[in-house]
Coordinates of C-alpha atoms in Angstrom, one line a residue:
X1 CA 74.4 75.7 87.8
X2 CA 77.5 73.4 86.9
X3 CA 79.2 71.8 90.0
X4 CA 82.4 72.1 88.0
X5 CA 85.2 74.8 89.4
X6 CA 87.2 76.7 86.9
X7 CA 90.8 77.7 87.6
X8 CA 91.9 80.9 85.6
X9 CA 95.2 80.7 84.0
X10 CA 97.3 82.2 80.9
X11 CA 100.7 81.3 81.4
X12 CA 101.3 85.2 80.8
X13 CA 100.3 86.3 84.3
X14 CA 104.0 85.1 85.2
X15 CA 105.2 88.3 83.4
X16 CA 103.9 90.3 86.0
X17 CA 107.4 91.3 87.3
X18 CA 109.1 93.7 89.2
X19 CA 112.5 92.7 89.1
X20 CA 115.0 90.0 90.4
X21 CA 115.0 92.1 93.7
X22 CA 111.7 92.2 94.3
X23 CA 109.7 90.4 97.0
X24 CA 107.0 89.3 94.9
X25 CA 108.7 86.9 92.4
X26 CA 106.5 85.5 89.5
X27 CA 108.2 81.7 90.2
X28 CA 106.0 81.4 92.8
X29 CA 102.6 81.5 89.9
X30 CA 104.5 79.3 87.9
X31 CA 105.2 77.3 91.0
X32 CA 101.7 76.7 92.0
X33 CA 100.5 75.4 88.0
X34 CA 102.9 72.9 88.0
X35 CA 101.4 72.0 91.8
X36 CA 98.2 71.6 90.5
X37 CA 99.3 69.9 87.8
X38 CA 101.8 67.2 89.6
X39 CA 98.4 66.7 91.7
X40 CA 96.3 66.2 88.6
X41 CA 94.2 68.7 89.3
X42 CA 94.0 70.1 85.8
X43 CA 91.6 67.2 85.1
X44 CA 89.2 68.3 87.9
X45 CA 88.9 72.2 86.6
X46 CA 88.2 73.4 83.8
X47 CA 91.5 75.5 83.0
X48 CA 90.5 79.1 81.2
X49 CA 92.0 81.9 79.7
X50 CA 90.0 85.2 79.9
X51 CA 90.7 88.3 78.0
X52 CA 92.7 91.1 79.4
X53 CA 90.2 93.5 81.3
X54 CA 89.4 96.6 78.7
X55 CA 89.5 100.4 79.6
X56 CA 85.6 100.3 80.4
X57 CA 86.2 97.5 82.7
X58 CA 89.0 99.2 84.5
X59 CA 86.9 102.5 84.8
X60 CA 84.5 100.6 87.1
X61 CA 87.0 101.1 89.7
X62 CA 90.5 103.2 88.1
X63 CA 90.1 106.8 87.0
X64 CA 90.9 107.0 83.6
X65 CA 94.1 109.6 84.4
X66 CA 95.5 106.5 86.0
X67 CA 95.0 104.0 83.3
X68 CA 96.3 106.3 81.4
X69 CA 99.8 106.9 83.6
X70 CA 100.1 103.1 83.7
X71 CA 99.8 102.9 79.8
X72 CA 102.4 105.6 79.6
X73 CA 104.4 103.9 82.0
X74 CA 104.4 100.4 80.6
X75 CA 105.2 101.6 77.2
X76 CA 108.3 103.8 79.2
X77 CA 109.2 102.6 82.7
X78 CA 112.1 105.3 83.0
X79 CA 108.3 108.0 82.4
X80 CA 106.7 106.4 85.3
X81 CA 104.7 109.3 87.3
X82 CA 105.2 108.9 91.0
X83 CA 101.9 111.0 91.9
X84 CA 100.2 107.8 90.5
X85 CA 102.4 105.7 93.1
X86 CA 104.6 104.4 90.1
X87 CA 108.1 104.1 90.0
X88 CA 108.3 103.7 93.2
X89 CA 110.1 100.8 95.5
X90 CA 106.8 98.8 95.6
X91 CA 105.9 99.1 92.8
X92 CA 108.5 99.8 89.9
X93 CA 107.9 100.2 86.7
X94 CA 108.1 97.9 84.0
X95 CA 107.6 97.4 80.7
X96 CA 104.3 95.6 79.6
X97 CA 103.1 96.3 83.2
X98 CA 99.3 97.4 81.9
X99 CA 99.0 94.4 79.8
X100 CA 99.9 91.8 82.0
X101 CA 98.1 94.3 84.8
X102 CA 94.8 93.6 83.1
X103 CA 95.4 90.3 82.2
X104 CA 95.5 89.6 85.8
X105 CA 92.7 91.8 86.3
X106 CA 90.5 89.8 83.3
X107 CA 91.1 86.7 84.7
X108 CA 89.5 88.0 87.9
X109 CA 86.7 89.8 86.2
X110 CA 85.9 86.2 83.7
X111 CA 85.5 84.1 87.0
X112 CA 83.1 86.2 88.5
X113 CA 81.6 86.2 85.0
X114 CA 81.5 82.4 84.8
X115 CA 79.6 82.0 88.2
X116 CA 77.6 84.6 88.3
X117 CA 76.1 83.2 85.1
X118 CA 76.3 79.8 86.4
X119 CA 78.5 78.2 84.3
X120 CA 80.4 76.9 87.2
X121 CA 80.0 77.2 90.6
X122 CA 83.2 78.3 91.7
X123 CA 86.4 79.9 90.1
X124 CA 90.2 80.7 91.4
X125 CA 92.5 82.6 90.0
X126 CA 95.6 82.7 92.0
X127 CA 97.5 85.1 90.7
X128 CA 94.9 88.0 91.6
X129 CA 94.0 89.4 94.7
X130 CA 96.1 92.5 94.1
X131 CA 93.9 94.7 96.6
X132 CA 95.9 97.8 97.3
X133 CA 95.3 99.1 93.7
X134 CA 93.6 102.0 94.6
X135 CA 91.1 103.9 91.8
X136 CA 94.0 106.6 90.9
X137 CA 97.2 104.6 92.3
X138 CA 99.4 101.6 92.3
X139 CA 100.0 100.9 96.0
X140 CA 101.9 97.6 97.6
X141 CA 102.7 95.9 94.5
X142 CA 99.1 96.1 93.1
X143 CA 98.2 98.1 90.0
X144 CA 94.8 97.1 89.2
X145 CA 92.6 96.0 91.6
X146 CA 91.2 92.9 90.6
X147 CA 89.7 91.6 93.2
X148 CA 87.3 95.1 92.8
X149 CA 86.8 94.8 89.7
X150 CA 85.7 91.3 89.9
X151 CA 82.9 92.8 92.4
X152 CA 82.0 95.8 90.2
X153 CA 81.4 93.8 87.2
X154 CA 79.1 91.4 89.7
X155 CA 77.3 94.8 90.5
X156 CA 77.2 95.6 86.8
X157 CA 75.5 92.1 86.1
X158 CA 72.5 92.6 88.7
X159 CA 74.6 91.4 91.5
X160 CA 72.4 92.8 94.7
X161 CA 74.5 91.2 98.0
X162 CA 78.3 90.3 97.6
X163 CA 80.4 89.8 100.0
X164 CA 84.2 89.8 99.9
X165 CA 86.6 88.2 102.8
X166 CA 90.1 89.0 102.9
X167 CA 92.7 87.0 105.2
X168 CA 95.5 88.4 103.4
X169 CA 97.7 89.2 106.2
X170 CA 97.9 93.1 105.0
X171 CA 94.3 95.2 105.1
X172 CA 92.7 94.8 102.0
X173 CA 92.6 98.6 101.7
X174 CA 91.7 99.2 98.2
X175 CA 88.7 97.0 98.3
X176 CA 87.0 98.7 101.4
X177 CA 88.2 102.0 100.0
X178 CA 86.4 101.3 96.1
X179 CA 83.3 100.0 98.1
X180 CA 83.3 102.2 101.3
X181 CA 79.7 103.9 100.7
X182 CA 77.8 101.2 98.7
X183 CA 75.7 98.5 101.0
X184 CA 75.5 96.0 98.5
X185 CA 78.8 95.0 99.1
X186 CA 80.0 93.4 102.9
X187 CA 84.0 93.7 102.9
X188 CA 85.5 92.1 105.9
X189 CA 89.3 91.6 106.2
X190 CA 91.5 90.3 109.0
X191 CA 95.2 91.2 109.2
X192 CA 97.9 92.5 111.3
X193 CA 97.3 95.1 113.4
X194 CA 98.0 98.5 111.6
X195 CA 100.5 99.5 114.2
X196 CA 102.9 97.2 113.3
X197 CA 102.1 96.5 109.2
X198 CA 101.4 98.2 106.1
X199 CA 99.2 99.9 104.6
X200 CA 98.6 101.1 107.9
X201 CA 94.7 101.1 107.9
X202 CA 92.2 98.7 108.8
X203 CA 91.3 99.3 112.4
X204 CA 88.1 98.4 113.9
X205 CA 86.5 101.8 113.6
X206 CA 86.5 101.8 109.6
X207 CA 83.2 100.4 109.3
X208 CA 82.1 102.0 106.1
X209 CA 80.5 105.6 105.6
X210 CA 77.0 106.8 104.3
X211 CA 74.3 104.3 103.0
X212 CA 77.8 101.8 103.2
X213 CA 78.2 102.6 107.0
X214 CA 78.5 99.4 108.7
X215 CA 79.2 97.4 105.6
X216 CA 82.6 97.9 106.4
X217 CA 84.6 95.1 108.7
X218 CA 88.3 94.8 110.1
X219 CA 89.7 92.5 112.5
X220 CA 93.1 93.5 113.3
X221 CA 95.0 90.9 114.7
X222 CA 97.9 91.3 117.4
X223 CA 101.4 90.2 115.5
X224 CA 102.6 86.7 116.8
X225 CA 99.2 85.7 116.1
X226 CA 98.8 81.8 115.8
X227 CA 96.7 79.3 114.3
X228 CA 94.5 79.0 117.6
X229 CA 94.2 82.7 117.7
X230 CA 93.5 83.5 113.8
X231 CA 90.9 80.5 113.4
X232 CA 88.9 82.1 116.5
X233 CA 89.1 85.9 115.2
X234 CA 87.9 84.3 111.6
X235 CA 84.7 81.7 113.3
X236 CA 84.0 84.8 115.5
X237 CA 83.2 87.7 113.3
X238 CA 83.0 85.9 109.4
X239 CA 80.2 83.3 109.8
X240 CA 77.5 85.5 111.7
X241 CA 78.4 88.4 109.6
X242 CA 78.0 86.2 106.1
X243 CA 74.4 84.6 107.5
X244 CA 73.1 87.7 108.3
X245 CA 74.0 89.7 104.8
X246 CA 73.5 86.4 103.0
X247 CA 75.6 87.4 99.7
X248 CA 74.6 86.1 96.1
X249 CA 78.1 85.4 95.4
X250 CA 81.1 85.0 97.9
X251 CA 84.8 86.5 96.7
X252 CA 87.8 85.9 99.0
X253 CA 91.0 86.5 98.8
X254 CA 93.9 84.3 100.3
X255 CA 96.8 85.9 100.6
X256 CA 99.5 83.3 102.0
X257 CA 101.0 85.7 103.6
X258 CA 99.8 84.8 107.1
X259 CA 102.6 82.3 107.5
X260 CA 105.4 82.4 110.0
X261 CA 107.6 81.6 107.6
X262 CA 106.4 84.7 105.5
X263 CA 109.8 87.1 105.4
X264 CA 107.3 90.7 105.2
X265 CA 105.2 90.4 108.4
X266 CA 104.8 89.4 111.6
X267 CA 101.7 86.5 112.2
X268 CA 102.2 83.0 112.6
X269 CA 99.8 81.0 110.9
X270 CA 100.5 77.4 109.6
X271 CA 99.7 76.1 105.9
X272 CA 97.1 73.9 108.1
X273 CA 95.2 76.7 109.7
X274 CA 95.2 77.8 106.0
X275 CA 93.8 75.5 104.6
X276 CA 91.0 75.0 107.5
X277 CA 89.9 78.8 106.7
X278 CA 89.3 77.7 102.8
X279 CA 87.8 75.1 103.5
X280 CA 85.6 77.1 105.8
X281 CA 85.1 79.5 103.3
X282 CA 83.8 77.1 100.8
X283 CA 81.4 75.7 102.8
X284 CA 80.2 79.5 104.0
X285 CA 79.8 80.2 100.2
X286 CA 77.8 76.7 99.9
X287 CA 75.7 77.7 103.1
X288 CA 75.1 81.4 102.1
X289 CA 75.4 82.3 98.6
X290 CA 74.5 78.9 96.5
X291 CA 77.6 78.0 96.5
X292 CA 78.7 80.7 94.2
X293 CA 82.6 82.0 95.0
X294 CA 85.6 83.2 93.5
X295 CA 88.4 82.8 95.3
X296 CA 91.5 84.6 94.5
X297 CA 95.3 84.9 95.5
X298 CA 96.9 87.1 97.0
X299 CA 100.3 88.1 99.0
X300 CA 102.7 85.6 100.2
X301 CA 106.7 86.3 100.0
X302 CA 108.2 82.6 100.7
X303 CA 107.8 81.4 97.6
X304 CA 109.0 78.2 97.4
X305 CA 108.0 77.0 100.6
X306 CA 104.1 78.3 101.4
X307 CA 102.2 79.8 98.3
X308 CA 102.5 77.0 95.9
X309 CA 101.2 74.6 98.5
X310 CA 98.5 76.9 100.0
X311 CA 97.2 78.2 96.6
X312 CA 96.8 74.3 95.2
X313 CA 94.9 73.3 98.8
X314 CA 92.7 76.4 97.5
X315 CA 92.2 75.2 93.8
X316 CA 92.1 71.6 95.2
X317 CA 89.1 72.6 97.7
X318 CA 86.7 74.4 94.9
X319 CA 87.5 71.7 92.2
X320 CA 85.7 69.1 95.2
X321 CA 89.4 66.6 95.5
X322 CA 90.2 68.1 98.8
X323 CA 94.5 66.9 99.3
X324 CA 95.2 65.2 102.5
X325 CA 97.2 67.2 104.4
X326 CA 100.1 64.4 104.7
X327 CA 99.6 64.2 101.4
X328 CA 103.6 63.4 99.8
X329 CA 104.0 66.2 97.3
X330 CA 105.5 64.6 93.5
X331 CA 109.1 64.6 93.3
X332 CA 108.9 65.7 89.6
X333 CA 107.1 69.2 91.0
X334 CA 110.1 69.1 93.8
X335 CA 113.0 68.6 91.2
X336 CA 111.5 71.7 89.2
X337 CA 111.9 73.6 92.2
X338 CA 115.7 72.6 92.3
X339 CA 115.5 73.8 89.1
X340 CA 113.9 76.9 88.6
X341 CA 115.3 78.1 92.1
X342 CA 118.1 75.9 93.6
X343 CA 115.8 75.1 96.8
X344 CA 114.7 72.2 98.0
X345 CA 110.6 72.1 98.0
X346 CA 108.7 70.9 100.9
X347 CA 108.0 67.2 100.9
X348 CA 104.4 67.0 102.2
X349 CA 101.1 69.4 101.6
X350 CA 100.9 70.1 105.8
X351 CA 103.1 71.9 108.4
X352 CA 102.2 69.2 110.9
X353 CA 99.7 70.5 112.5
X354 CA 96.7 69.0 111.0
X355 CA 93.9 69.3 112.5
X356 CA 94.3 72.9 113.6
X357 CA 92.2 73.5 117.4
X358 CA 91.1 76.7 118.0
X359 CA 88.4 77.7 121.1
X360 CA 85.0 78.8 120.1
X361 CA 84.0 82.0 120.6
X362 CA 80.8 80.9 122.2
X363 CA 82.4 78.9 124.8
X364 CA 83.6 82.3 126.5
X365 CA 86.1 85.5 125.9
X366 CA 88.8 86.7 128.0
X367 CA 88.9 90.4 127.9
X368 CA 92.4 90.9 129.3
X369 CA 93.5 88.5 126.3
X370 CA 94.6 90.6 123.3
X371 CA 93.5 88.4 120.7
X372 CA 90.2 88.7 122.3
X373 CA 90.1 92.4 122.6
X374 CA 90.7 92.2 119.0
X375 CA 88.0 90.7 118.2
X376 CA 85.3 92.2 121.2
X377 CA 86.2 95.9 118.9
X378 CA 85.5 94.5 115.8
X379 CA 82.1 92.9 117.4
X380 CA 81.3 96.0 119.4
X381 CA 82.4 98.8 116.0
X382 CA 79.8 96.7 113.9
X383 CA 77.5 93.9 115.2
X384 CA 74.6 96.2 116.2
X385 CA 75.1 98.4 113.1
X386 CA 74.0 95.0 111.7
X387 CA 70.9 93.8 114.1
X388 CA 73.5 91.6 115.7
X389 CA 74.4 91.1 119.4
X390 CA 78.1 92.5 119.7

């Protein structure tokens, strides 16, 4: 296996667009390149193009009706079929939205491609990690699912054991839901509590159905949740969970969204505690899987401020040139911000609070603590469904 990462990019994912009043602006894709870039870390990856995802590669997930009703859609926005969750606030329609769709969802589907072959040993692509995309509608400003389509073409290839782990700060629904029955793939997401957050699902209890029952695994966090408290719920549920399935290839999807600075939810989660968790999550897919992992995008509304730095911590991390966290970020990436955005960018690659502290969950839980309720469900729902001590 190469020890080289690959970072997926076609400068045409930025026309995945919903409109200037739309949360999720494409400047914040473009934003992260040009990151990576003022880093140098173009010279550490090799930077790939794949191929728009085809109709049989969609159907491993979407029904064909809805490919169909996004085609018709893209080609006429003002056609757009609600029933398919189109045309709606969260996801409007807009012209070109299958092609650049797919794109999004090839690049996705070429890294798993790439290292489940071995021609590298990781792969990122940033702009996917669209995981509300259900198989017959757009949901949450997702309208193909990449980040299951990326695990059902791992399937497809032989793929036995993969395990996928979501710390988007929104359930990664449409995962769980294209995977809910099959054992072969682990899904484990931690968010905000559904009480408080769309899509409303992911509670503890949703542990997977059938032969699947048990492969199923949500950790939803209380909101006001804090590095300390999100770095626990992740070291107490991921690790054990990972070494006991122990996945051929590890996918995850980082949604920056998790920040308090984020304007659509309600944790508060630091660019540092961020980038502790990839880093964790490398070295899990190192431990576990050969060190085989996509890694993938994701949420994250401020857009200036958060997902270009988290995202190029990310690339940074599989491409083995780890950025100091008071790392000074360029001022030519900073004047392009002025630019493309009249901001001002942030000036270093940490929140200032690097290194992040968080208790063990071995050293003891407190059950009157909600964080750790949180976490004792989770435990309790799945943990002997596994052969594990809950």
């Amino acid at each position: 296996m190469s020890g080289r990462a690959q970072l997926m990019w076609d400068e045409a994912v930025t026309g995945y667009d919903f409109g200037p009043d739309h949360p999720m602006d494409p400047v914040r894709l473009a934003l992260t390149r040009r990151l990576v870039d003022a880093f140098g870390l173009d010279k550490d990856v090799d930077v790939v193009a794949a191929k728009p995802a085809g109709d049989s590669t969609l159907r491993l997930v979407h029904r064909e009706d809805y490919v169909e009703a996004v085609k018709a859609a893209s080609a006429d926005p003002e056609s757009a079929d609600g029933a398919y969750g189109l045309g709606t606030m969260d996801d409007p329609a807009f012209a070109g939205m299958h092609e650049v769709s797919a794109l999004i969802a090839g690049q996705s589907v070429g890294a798993a491609e790439a290292v489940w072959a071995g021609d590298v040993s990781h792969a990122v692509n940033f702009a996917g990690g669209l995981h509300h995309a259900m198989p017959g509608a757009a949901s949450g400003f997702c309208i193909y699912n990449d980040a299951s389509l990326a695990i059902a073409r791992l399937l497809e290839l032989g793929a036995e054991r993969v395990a996928y782990v979501d710390v988007d700060v929104h359930h990664g629904d449409g995962v769980q839901a294209a995977f809910w029955e099959d054992p072969r793939v682990l899904t484990i997401s931690l968010h905000e509590h559904p009480r408080t957050l769309f899509p409303q699902t992911g509670w503890p209890e949703e542990i997977g159905a059938g032969r699947g029952e048990g492969a199923a695994v949500n950790v939803a966090l209380p909101a006001g949740t804090g590095d300390a408290g999100w770095l626990r719920a992740f070291h107490a549920v991921v690790p054990e969970l990972i070494a006991e399935f122990r996945p051929q290839v590890l996918v995850t999807q980082h949604g920056a969204d998790t920040h308090f600075e984020d304007p659509l939810a309600h944790l508060a989660v630091s660019l540092d505690a961020q980038r502790a968790v990839q880093v964790a999550c490398h070295e899990l897919a190192h431990e576990y899987a050969d060190g085989k992992w996509v890694a993938l995008g994701g949420g994250g509304y401020a857009v200036v401020e958060v997902v270009p730095r988290s995202w190029t911590h990310l690339v940074a991390i599989a491409a083995g040139r780890e950025i100091a966290p008071e790392a000074v970020i360029p001022e030519g990436w900073r004047q392009e911000v002025f630019a493309r955005t009249r901001q001002l960018g942030p000036q270093r690659m940490t929140d200032g609070r690097w290194p992040v502290a968080y208790a063990d969950w071995e050293s003891g839980y407190d059950p009157a603590d909600r964080l750790d309720q949180a976490v004792l469900a989770t435990r309790r729902a799945v943990f002997p469904l596994r052969g594990l001590l809950a």
